Backbone as a printed PyTorch tensor [residue, N CA C, xyz], in Angstrom:
tensor([[[-21.7780, -12.8890,  -6.7310],
         [-21.7730, -14.2350,  -6.2140],
         [-21.3680, -14.1930,  -4.7470]],

        [[-22.1560, -14.7850,  -3.8980],
         [-21.8560, -14.8660,  -2.4680],
         [-21.4350, -16.2820,  -2.1160]],

        [[-20.4380, -16.4000,  -1.2990],
         [-20.0230, -17.6910,  -0.7520],
         [-20.0470, -17.5430,   0.7580]],

        [[-20.5250, -18.5630,   1.4360],
         [-20.6080, -18.4910,   2.8930],
         [-19.7550, -19.5720,   3.5210]],

        [[-19.2850, -19.2770,   4.7150],
         [-18.4070, -20.2200,   5.3890],
         [-18.6850, -20.3310,   6.8630]],

        [[-17.6610, -20.5630,   7.6090],
         [-17.6210, -20.8830,   9.0390],
         [-18.8550, -20.5110,   9.8410]],

        [[-19.4130, -21.5100,  10.5180],
         [-20.5630, -21.2740,  11.3840],
         [-20.0820, -20.9290,  12.7790]],

        [[-20.7690, -19.9630,  13.3760],
         [-20.4580, -19.5750,  14.7520],
         [-21.0770, -20.5580,  15.7270]],

        [[-20.8470, -20.3530,  16.9950],
         [-21.3590, -21.2360,  18.0310],
         [-22.8720, -21.3050,  18.0650]],

        [[-23.5630, -20.2820,  17.5700],
         [-25.0240, -20.2770,  17.5790],
         [-25.5970, -20.9400,  16.3380]],

        [[-24.7450, -21.4210,  15.4390],
         [-25.2180, -22.0490,  14.2110],
         [-25.4040, -21.0570,  13.0760]],

        [[-25.1200, -19.7810,  13.3240],
         [-25.2370, -18.7710,  12.2740],
         [-23.9530, -18.7460,  11.4580]],

        [[-24.0910, -18.4680,  10.1820],
         [-22.9110, -18.2740,   9.3550],
         [-22.3380, -16.9120,   9.7240]],

        [[-21.0450, -16.8550,  10.0750],
         [-20.4730, -15.5870,  10.5010],
         [-19.4380, -15.0280,   9.5310]],

        [[-19.3940, -15.5560,   8.3150],
         [-18.4890, -15.0210,   7.3080],
         [-19.0310, -15.3180,   5.9220]],

        [[-18.9770, -14.3200,   5.0580],
         [-19.3650, -14.5240,   3.6650],
         [-18.4930, -13.6470,   2.7790]],

        [[-18.3900, -14.0450,   1.5290],
         [-17.5650, -13.3340,   0.5560],
         [-18.3720, -13.1570,  -0.7200]],

        [[-18.2850, -11.9740,  -1.2920],
         [-18.9290, -11.7040,  -2.5760],
         [-17.8550, -11.2790,  -3.5670]],

        [[-17.8980, -11.8610,  -4.7450],
         [-16.9810, -11.4890,  -5.8250],
         [-17.8060, -10.8490,  -6.9250]],

        [[-17.4170,  -9.6430,  -7.3310],
         [-18.1340,  -8.9330,  -8.3850],
         [-17.1590,  -8.0100,  -9.1040]],

        [[-17.6420,  -7.3420, -10.1320],
         [-16.8240,  -6.3850, -10.8550],
         [-17.4870,  -5.0180, -10.7550]],

        [[-16.7020,  -3.9990, -10.4130],
         [-17.1980,  -2.6270, -10.3220],
         [-16.3070,  -1.7590, -11.2040]],

        [[-16.8960,  -1.1090, -12.1820],
         [-16.1410,  -0.2640, -13.1140],
         [-14.9670,  -1.0200, -13.7420]],

        [[-15.1710,  -2.2900, -14.0270],
         [-14.1460,  -3.0970, -14.6750],
         [-13.0730,  -3.6460, -13.7440]],

        [[-13.2070,  -3.4020, -12.4460],
         [-12.2140,  -3.8690, -11.4700],
         [-12.8260,  -4.9810, -10.6260]],

        [[-12.1650,  -6.1310, -10.5190],
         [-12.6770,  -7.1790,  -9.6340],
         [-12.6430,  -6.7080,  -8.1780]],

        [[-13.7590,  -6.9290,  -7.4810],
         [-13.8690,  -6.5640,  -6.0690],
         [-14.3050,  -7.8070,  -5.3040]],

        [[-13.5440,  -8.1650,  -4.2890],
         [-13.8950,  -9.2830,  -3.4160],
         [-14.2260,  -8.6770,  -2.0560]],

        [[-15.5110,  -8.7610,  -1.6810],
         [-15.9850,  -8.1580,  -0.4300],
         [-16.2180,  -9.2370,   0.6140]],

        [[-15.7190,  -8.9910,   1.8100],
         [-15.8860,  -9.9280,   2.9170],
         [-16.7990,  -9.3100,   3.9690]],

        [[-17.6180, -10.1670,   4.5900],
         [-18.5180,  -9.7360,   5.6560],
         [-18.3870, -10.7250,   6.8080]],

        [[-18.1550, -10.2070,   8.0120],
         [-18.0800, -11.0640,   9.1920],
         [-16.6890, -11.1230,   9.7750]],

        [[-16.3580, -12.2560,  10.3600],
         [-15.0840, -12.4480,  11.0490],
         [-14.0760, -13.1350,  10.1350]],

        [[-12.9840, -12.4350,   9.8390],
         [-11.9350, -12.9720,   8.9730],
         [-10.8150, -13.5060,   9.8620]],

        [[-10.8120, -14.8310,  10.0060],
         [ -9.8320, -15.4810,  10.8760],
         [ -9.4460, -16.8240,  10.2760]],

        [[ -8.7740, -17.6450,  11.0570],
         [ -8.3080, -18.9410,  10.5700],
         [ -9.4060, -19.8270,  10.0200]],

        [[-10.6250, -19.6620,  10.5040],
         [-11.7400, -20.4760,  10.0240],
         [-12.3640, -19.9840,   8.7390]],

        [[-11.9900, -18.7900,   8.2930],
         [-12.6410, -18.2280,   7.1080],
         [-11.6830, -17.7760,   6.0120]],

        [[-10.3760, -17.7750,   6.2780],
         [ -9.4310, -17.2540,   5.2850],
         [ -9.4280, -18.0450,   3.9840]],

        [[ -9.6700, -19.3350,   4.0460],
         [ -9.6560, -20.1410,   2.8230],
         [-10.7820, -19.7300,   1.8770]],

        [[-11.9160, -19.3410,   2.4300],
         [-13.0270, -18.8730,   1.6060],
         [-12.6420, -17.5870,   0.8800]],

        [[-12.0140, -16.6620,   1.5930],
         [-11.5480, -15.4230,   0.9720],
         [-10.4820, -15.7230,  -0.0770]],

        [[ -9.5220, -16.5670,   0.2610],
         [ -8.4400, -16.9080,  -0.6700],
         [ -8.9840, -17.5390,  -1.9450]],

        [[ -9.9840, -18.4010,  -1.8120],
         [-10.5850, -19.0380,  -2.9840],
         [-11.2530, -18.0400,  -3.9110]],

        [[-11.9760, -17.0850,  -3.3440],
         [-12.6390, -16.0630,  -4.1650],
         [-11.6210, -15.1320,  -4.8170]],

        [[-10.5310, -14.8420,  -4.1160],
         [ -9.4730, -14.0290,  -4.7120],
         [ -8.8480, -14.7400,  -5.9040]],

        [[ -8.6050, -16.0330,  -5.7690],
         [ -8.0370, -16.8070,  -6.8810],
         [ -8.9560, -16.7750,  -8.0960]],

        [[-10.2560, -16.9370,  -7.8730],
         [-11.2150, -16.8910,  -8.9830],
         [-11.2200, -15.5160,  -9.6470]],

        [[-11.1160, -14.4670,  -8.8590],
         [-11.0990, -13.1090,  -9.4040],
         [ -9.8360, -12.8500, -10.2180]],

        [[ -8.7600, -13.5530,  -9.8990],
         [ -7.4820, -13.3420, -10.5830],
         [ -7.3330, -14.1460, -11.8640]],

        [[ -8.2850, -15.0090, -12.1580],
         [ -8.1900, -15.8360, -13.3610],
         [ -7.9890, -15.0120, -14.6310]],

        [[ -8.5740, -13.8150, -14.6810],
         [ -8.4780, -12.9780, -15.8780],
         [ -7.2280, -12.0920, -15.8850]],

        [[ -6.3510, -12.2510, -14.8980],
         [ -5.1340, -11.4370, -14.7680],
         [ -5.4330,  -9.9400, -14.8640]],

        [[ -6.2870,  -9.4320, -13.9880],
         [ -6.6240,  -8.0080, -14.0430],
         [ -5.4390,  -7.1450, -13.5980]],

        [[ -5.3760,  -5.8800, -14.0530],
         [ -4.2890,  -5.0070, -13.6180],
         [ -4.4360,  -4.5680, -12.1590]],

        [[ -5.6690,  -4.6670, -11.6240],
         [ -5.9170,  -4.2860, -10.2300],
         [ -7.0220,  -5.1580,  -9.6630]],

        [[ -6.9970,  -5.3420,  -8.3430],
         [ -8.0510,  -6.0660,  -7.6400],
         [ -8.2470,  -5.3770,  -6.2900]],

        [[ -9.4940,  -5.3460,  -5.8450],
         [ -9.8140,  -4.7040,  -4.5710],
         [-10.3640,  -5.7450,  -3.6070]],

        [[ -9.8260,  -5.7580,  -2.3880],
         [-10.3700,  -6.5700,  -1.3030],
         [-11.0950,  -5.5950,  -0.3830]],

        [[-12.4090,  -5.7350,  -0.3100],
         [-13.2430,  -4.8250,   0.4730],
         [-13.5310,  -5.4460,   1.8370]],

        [[-12.9230,  -4.8820,   2.8680],
         [-13.0960,  -5.3780,   4.2330],
         [-14.0590,  -4.4930,   5.0310]],

        [[-14.8780,  -3.6940,   4.3370],
         [-15.8070,  -2.7840,   5.0220],
         [-16.7900,  -3.5410,   5.9050]],

        [[-17.1490,  -4.7550,   5.5230],
         [-18.0990,  -5.5410,   6.2990],
         [-17.4570,  -6.4750,   7.3100]],

        [[-16.1400,  -6.4000,   7.4430],
         [-15.4350,  -7.2810,   8.3770],
         [-15.5230,  -6.6940,   9.7870]],

        [[-15.9850,  -7.5050,  10.7100],
         [-16.1410,  -7.0680,  12.1020],
         [-14.9550,  -7.4620,  12.9700]],

        [[-14.1650,  -8.4280,  12.4920],
         [-13.0040,  -8.9010,  13.2370],
         [-12.0050,  -9.4510,  12.2390]],

        [[-10.7270,  -9.1710,  12.4590],
         [ -9.6660,  -9.7630,  11.6410],
         [ -8.5120, -10.1020,  12.5750]],

        [[ -7.9430, -11.2790,  12.3870],
         [ -6.7710, -11.6450,  13.1830],
         [ -5.5660, -11.7430,  12.2620]],

        [[ -4.4600, -12.1880,  12.8020],
         [ -3.2260, -12.2290,  12.0150],
         [ -3.3280, -13.1640,  10.8180]],

        [[ -4.1320, -14.2280,  10.9070],
         [ -4.2760, -15.1120,   9.7410],
         [ -5.0230, -14.4050,   8.6190]],

        [[ -5.9750, -13.5590,   8.9610],
         [ -6.6880, -12.7740,   7.9500],
         [ -5.7700, -11.7750,   7.2810]],

        [[ -4.9680, -11.0870,   8.0770],
         [ -4.0050, -10.1320,   7.5300],
         [ -2.9930, -10.8630,   6.6600]],

        [[ -2.5170, -12.0110,   7.1420],
         [ -1.5330, -12.7990,   6.3880],
         [ -2.0990, -13.2500,   5.0450]],

        [[ -3.3770, -13.6260,   5.0100],
         [ -4.0000, -14.0580,   3.7500],
         [ -3.9970, -12.9250,   2.7310]],

        [[ -4.2750, -11.7160,   3.1890],
         [ -4.2900, -10.5590,   2.2840],
         [ -2.8730, -10.2020,   1.8560]],

        [[ -1.9380, -10.1570,   2.7950],
         [ -0.5720,  -9.7640,   2.4430],
         [  0.1350, -10.8340,   1.6190]],

        [[ -0.1670, -12.0940,   1.8720],
         [  0.4030, -13.1740,   1.0600],
         [ -0.0750, -13.0290,  -0.3820]],

        [[ -1.3370, -12.6560,  -0.5340],
         [ -1.8790, -12.4410,  -1.8750],
         [ -1.1630, -11.2660,  -2.5290]],

        [[ -0.8880, -10.2110,  -1.7660],
         [ -0.1660,  -9.0530,  -2.2950],
         [  1.1930,  -9.4840,  -2.8300]],

        [[  1.8990, -10.3240,  -2.0910],
         [  3.2160, -10.7970,  -2.5170],
         [  3.1430, -11.5740,  -3.8270]],

        [[  2.1360, -12.4250,  -3.9820],
         [  2.0300, -13.2190,  -5.2070],
         [  1.5720, -12.3830,  -6.3910]],

        [[  0.8920, -11.2730,  -6.1460],
         [  0.4110, -10.4290,  -7.2390],
         [  1.5310,  -9.6520,  -7.9030]],

        [[  2.6270,  -9.4410,  -7.1940],
         [  3.7500,  -8.7070,  -7.7630],
         [  4.2230,  -9.3850,  -9.0420]],

        [[  4.3350, -10.7000,  -9.0290],
         [  4.7950, -11.4180, -10.2200],
         [  3.7670, -11.3780, -11.3440]],

        [[  2.4960, -11.2020, -11.0010],
         [  1.4450, -11.1020, -12.0200],
         [  1.2520,  -9.6750, -12.5070]],

        [[  1.9460,  -8.7340, -11.8770],
         [  1.8180,  -7.3130, -12.1790],
         [  0.3850,  -6.8280, -11.9830]],

        [[ -0.2560,  -7.3490, -10.9560],
         [ -1.5920,  -6.9230, -10.5510],
         [ -1.4450,  -6.1790,  -9.2330]],

        [[ -2.1030,  -5.0460,  -9.1290],
         [ -2.0210,  -4.2630,  -7.8960],
         [ -3.2220,  -4.5590,  -7.0120]],

        [[ -2.9580,  -4.6850,  -5.7230],
         [ -3.9890,  -4.9780,  -4.7330],
         [ -4.3000,  -3.7230,  -3.9360]],

        [[ -5.5940,  -3.4480,  -3.7620],
         [ -6.0600,  -2.3320,  -2.9460],
         [ -7.0040,  -2.9010,  -1.9000]],

        [[ -6.8740,  -2.4350,  -0.6600],
         [ -7.6960,  -2.9430,   0.4340],
         [ -8.5650,  -1.8140,   0.9740]],

        [[ -9.8730,  -2.0790,   1.0690],
         [-10.8050,  -1.1410,   1.6860],
         [-10.9580,  -1.5630,   3.1400]],

        [[-10.5620,  -0.6760,   4.0410],
         [-10.6610,  -0.9560,   5.4780],
         [-11.0510,   0.3320,   6.1930]],

        [[-12.3490,   0.6520,   6.1960],
         [-12.7710,   1.9080,   6.8160],
         [-12.7310,   1.8940,   8.3420]],

        [[-12.9060,   0.7290,   8.9490],
         [-12.9640,   0.6490,  10.4140],
         [-11.5650,   0.7570,  11.0140]],

        [[-11.4190,   1.6450,  11.9770],
         [-10.1160,   1.8340,  12.6250],
         [ -9.5960,   0.5490,  13.2540]],

        [[-10.4810,  -0.2640,  13.8190],
         [-10.0280,  -1.4950,  14.4900],
         [ -9.4450,  -2.4900,  13.4760]],

        [[ -9.9380,  -2.4720,  12.2420],
         [ -9.3920,  -3.3520,  11.1960],
         [ -8.0630,  -2.7860,  10.6990]],

        [[ -8.0170,  -1.4840,  10.4540],
         [ -6.7840,  -0.8310,  10.0010],
         [ -5.6660,  -1.0220,  11.0320]],

        [[ -6.0330,  -0.9430,  12.2970],
         [ -5.0560,  -1.0640,  13.3780],
         [ -4.3470,  -2.4170,  13.3520]],

        [[ -5.0550,  -3.4680,  12.9920],
         [ -4.4250,  -4.7970,  12.9190],
         [ -3.3580,  -4.8050,  11.8240]],

        [[ -3.6360,  -4.1470,  10.6930],
         [ -2.6270,  -4.0480,   9.6340],
         [ -1.4160,  -3.2510,  10.1280]],

        [[ -1.6650,  -2.1830,  10.8820],
         [ -0.5740,  -1.3640,  11.4130],
         [  0.2370,  -2.1510,  12.4400]],

        [[ -0.4430,  -2.8130,  13.3760],
         [  0.2470,  -3.5570,  14.4340],
         [  1.0740,  -4.7220,  13.8990]],

        [[  0.6360,  -5.3120,  12.7950],
         [  1.3820,  -6.4320,  12.2160],
         [  2.4820,  -5.9540,  11.2670]],

        [[  2.5910,  -4.6380,  11.0900],
         [  3.6400,  -4.0860,  10.2370],
         [  3.3850,  -4.2440,   8.7570]],

        [[  2.1550,  -4.4980,   8.3720],
         [  1.8590,  -4.7250,   6.9550],
         [  1.1680,  -3.5450,   6.2860]],

        [[  0.8080,  -2.5160,   7.0450],
         [  0.0700,  -1.3810,   6.4850],
         [  0.8790,  -0.6370,   5.4270]],

        [[  2.2050,  -0.6220,   5.5560],
         [  3.0290,   0.0830,   4.5730],
         [  3.0820,  -0.6370,   3.2330]],

        [[  2.9680,  -1.9480,   3.2420],
         [  3.0770,  -2.7170,   2.0070],
         [  1.7700,  -2.9310,   1.2710]],

        [[  0.6540,  -2.6580,   1.9260],
         [ -0.6600,  -2.8690,   1.3150],
         [ -1.4210,  -1.5480,   1.3650]],

        [[ -1.7950,  -0.9880,   0.2110],
         [ -2.5480,   0.2710,   0.2240],
         [ -3.9150,   0.0950,   0.8830]],

        [[ -4.1520,   0.8410,   1.9720],
         [ -5.4300,   0.8010,   2.6790],
         [ -6.2450,   2.0330,   2.3030]],

        [[ -7.5180,   1.8260,   2.0170],
         [ -8.4120,   2.9210,   1.6380],
         [ -9.6240,   2.9310,   2.5540]],

        [[-10.1870,   4.1090,   2.7770],
         [-11.3340,   4.2640,   3.6750],
         [-12.6520,   3.8780,   3.0200]],

        [[-12.7060,   3.8500,   1.6820],
         [-13.9640,   3.5190,   1.0070],
         [-13.6910,   2.7910,  -0.3030]],

        [[-14.7230,   2.1190,  -0.7950],
         [-14.6110,   1.4460,  -2.0890],
         [-14.3840,   2.4740,  -3.1880]],

        [[-15.0770,   3.6100,  -3.1100],
         [-14.8880,   4.6580,  -4.1210],
         [-13.4390,   5.1320,  -4.1670]],

        [[-12.8340,   5.3180,  -3.0010],
         [-11.4340,   5.7470,  -2.9340],
         [-10.5150,   4.6970,  -3.5670]],

        [[-10.7640,   3.4380,  -3.2880],
         [ -9.9550,   2.3580,  -3.8680],
         [-10.1580,   2.2740,  -5.3770]],

        [[-11.3900,   2.4900,  -5.8370],
         [-11.6630,   2.4600,  -7.2780],
         [-10.9240,   3.5830,  -8.0030]],

        [[-10.8550,   4.7580,  -7.3880],
         [-10.1090,   5.8710,  -7.9860],
         [ -8.6340,   5.4930,  -8.0990]],

        [[ -8.0760,   4.9100,  -7.0470],
         [ -6.6700,   4.4850,  -7.0760],
         [ -6.4470,   3.4040,  -8.1320]],

        [[ -7.3710,   2.4510,  -8.2110],
         [ -7.2380,   1.3570,  -9.1800],
         [ -7.3620,   1.8630, -10.6120]],

        [[ -8.1240,   2.9290, -10.8090],
         [ -8.2960,   3.4850, -12.1600],
         [ -6.9960,   4.0870, -12.6850]],

        [[ -6.0630,   4.3710, -11.8000],
         [ -4.7790,   4.9400, -12.2040],
         [ -3.8210,   3.8860, -12.7490]],

        [[ -4.1670,   2.6110, -12.5810],
         [ -3.3140,   1.5220, -13.0470],
         [ -3.4790,   1.3940, -14.5540]],

        [[ -2.3920,   1.4890, -15.3140],
         [ -2.5170,   1.3420, -16.7660],
         [ -2.9300,  -0.0750, -17.1420]],

        [[ -3.8150,  -0.1640, -18.1090],
         [ -4.2470,  -1.4700, -18.5990],
         [ -3.2420,  -1.9250, -19.6410]],

        [[ -2.6770,  -3.0920, -19.4070],
         [ -1.6800,  -3.6180, -20.3350],
         [ -2.3770,  -4.1830, -21.5670]],

        [[ -1.8560,  -3.8700, -22.7090],
         [ -2.3730,  -4.4120, -23.9580],
         [ -1.5480,  -5.6330, -24.3340]],

        [[ -2.2250,  -6.7080, -24.6630],
         [ -1.5110,  -7.9120, -25.0900],
         [ -0.9260,  -7.6770, -26.4730]],

        [[  0.2790,  -8.1260, -26.6600],
         [  0.9600,  -7.9910, -27.9300],
         [  1.2520,  -9.3850, -28.4580]],

        [[  0.9630,  -9.5920, -29.7320],
         [  1.2470, -10.9010, -30.3190],
         [  2.7530, -11.0440, -30.4820]],

        [[  3.2670, -12.1350, -30.0150],
         [  4.6870, -12.4310, -30.1360],
         [  4.7940, -13.7810, -30.8170]],

        [[  5.5470, -13.8340, -31.8870],
         [  5.7340, -15.0990, -32.5840],
         [  7.1290, -15.5950, -32.2570]],

        [[  7.1760, -16.7600, -31.6830],
         [  8.4620, -17.3750, -31.3660],
         [  8.7630, -18.3940, -32.4620]],

        [[  9.8730, -18.2250, -33.1140],
         [ 10.2380, -19.1200, -34.2070],
         [ 11.0960, -20.2420, -33.6500]],

        [[ 10.5920, -21.4800, -33.7650],
         [ 11.3800, -22.6010, -33.2690],
         [ 12.6470, -22.7890, -34.1000]],

        [[ 13.6480, -23.3800, -33.5020],
         [ 14.9340, -23.5820, -34.1680],
         [ 14.8090, -24.4570, -35.4070]],

        [[ 13.7580, -25.3000, -35.4610],
         [ 13.6410, -26.2470, -36.5600],
         [ 12.9570, -25.6770, -37.8040]],

        [[ 12.5240, -24.4390, -37.7960],
         [ 11.9150, -23.9070, -39.0140],
         [ 10.8940, -22.8280, -38.7500]],

        [[  9.9330, -22.7370, -39.6640],
         [  8.9370, -21.6780, -39.6140],
         [  7.9660, -21.8550, -38.4630]],

        [[  7.4850, -20.7430, -37.9810],
         [  6.5010, -20.7690, -36.8930],
         [  5.1240, -21.0390, -37.4660]],

        [[  4.3570, -21.8090, -36.7500],
         [  2.9730, -22.0510, -37.1270],
         [  2.0530, -21.3440, -36.1620]],

        [[  0.7330, -21.4490, -36.3820],
         [ -0.2170, -20.7720, -35.5010],
         [ -0.0630, -21.1650, -34.0310]],

        [[  0.3700, -22.3820, -33.7800],
         [  0.5230, -22.8310, -32.3940],
         [  1.6940, -22.1400, -31.7030]],

        [[  2.5760, -21.5150, -32.4870],
         [  3.7350, -20.8490, -31.9060],
         [  3.4760, -19.3870, -31.5680]],

        [[  2.3080, -18.8480, -31.9540],
         [  1.9700, -17.4550, -31.6590],
         [  1.2380, -17.3970, -30.3260]],

        [[  1.6990, -16.5330, -29.4560],
         [  1.0620, -16.3740, -28.1510],
         [  0.8830, -14.8930, -27.8600]],

        [[ -0.1210, -14.5630, -27.0640],
         [ -0.3140, -13.1760, -26.6340],
         [  0.3970, -12.9900, -25.3070]],

        [[  1.2650, -12.0020, -25.2620],
         [  2.0370, -11.7380, -24.0600],
         [  1.9680, -10.2420, -23.7810]],

        [[  1.6100,  -9.8310, -22.5710],
         [  1.6420,  -8.4000, -22.2580],
         [  3.0410,  -7.8540, -22.5090]],

        [[  3.1590,  -6.5990, -22.9700],
         [  4.4560,  -6.0400, -23.3500],
         [  5.5270,  -6.1550, -22.2770]],

        [[  5.1920,  -5.9470, -21.0240],
         [  6.2130,  -5.9850, -19.9940],
         [  6.4820,  -7.3900, -19.4860]],

        [[  5.8830,  -8.3900, -20.0960],
         [  6.1520,  -9.7780, -19.7110],
         [  6.8800, -10.5260, -20.8220]],

        [[  7.2660,  -9.8210, -21.8740],
         [  7.9380, -10.4800, -22.9820],
         [  9.3750, -10.7910, -22.5960]],

        [[  9.8220, -11.9080, -23.0860],
         [ 11.2230, -12.2510, -22.8740],
         [ 11.9130, -12.2230, -24.2220]],

        [[ 13.1710, -12.0490, -24.2010],
         [ 13.9080, -12.0310, -25.4540],
         [ 13.9310, -13.4040, -26.0750]],

        [[ 13.1230, -13.6090, -27.0980],
         [ 13.0530, -14.9290, -27.7260],
         [ 13.7750, -14.9300, -29.0340]]])
């Protein structure tokens, strides 16, 4: 699925995002200039990709020709929110000029940068897939019914 956004001064669309799955891993690929005028499009596609709570997600910036601090912030902000979901984020940034922006903003250490999609897929394949475990919470007033059974990943269970 491709989504297009911000038009340049010549009337051409200068940013697009594709969301797809590769080897079972959601991949959100951006093409064009990732800046204040286009970050919302990327953020929206990332949110849609996260609906299934995957163990890993890849943001592919191989087609990005320009990124500013708002673009970097959109990716790193997403990284921060993924920690609570226990989803790992991998960023494909083969171009030195794109990688340099992550380094200059001090965010390269917190976000794994990869030179290719294949490299990121190998890293993402190392993430264990969490199996949902049925947990029955018994209400204080009596027996649990079907509505009280929920699927919770093992590392997200609370002492009930």
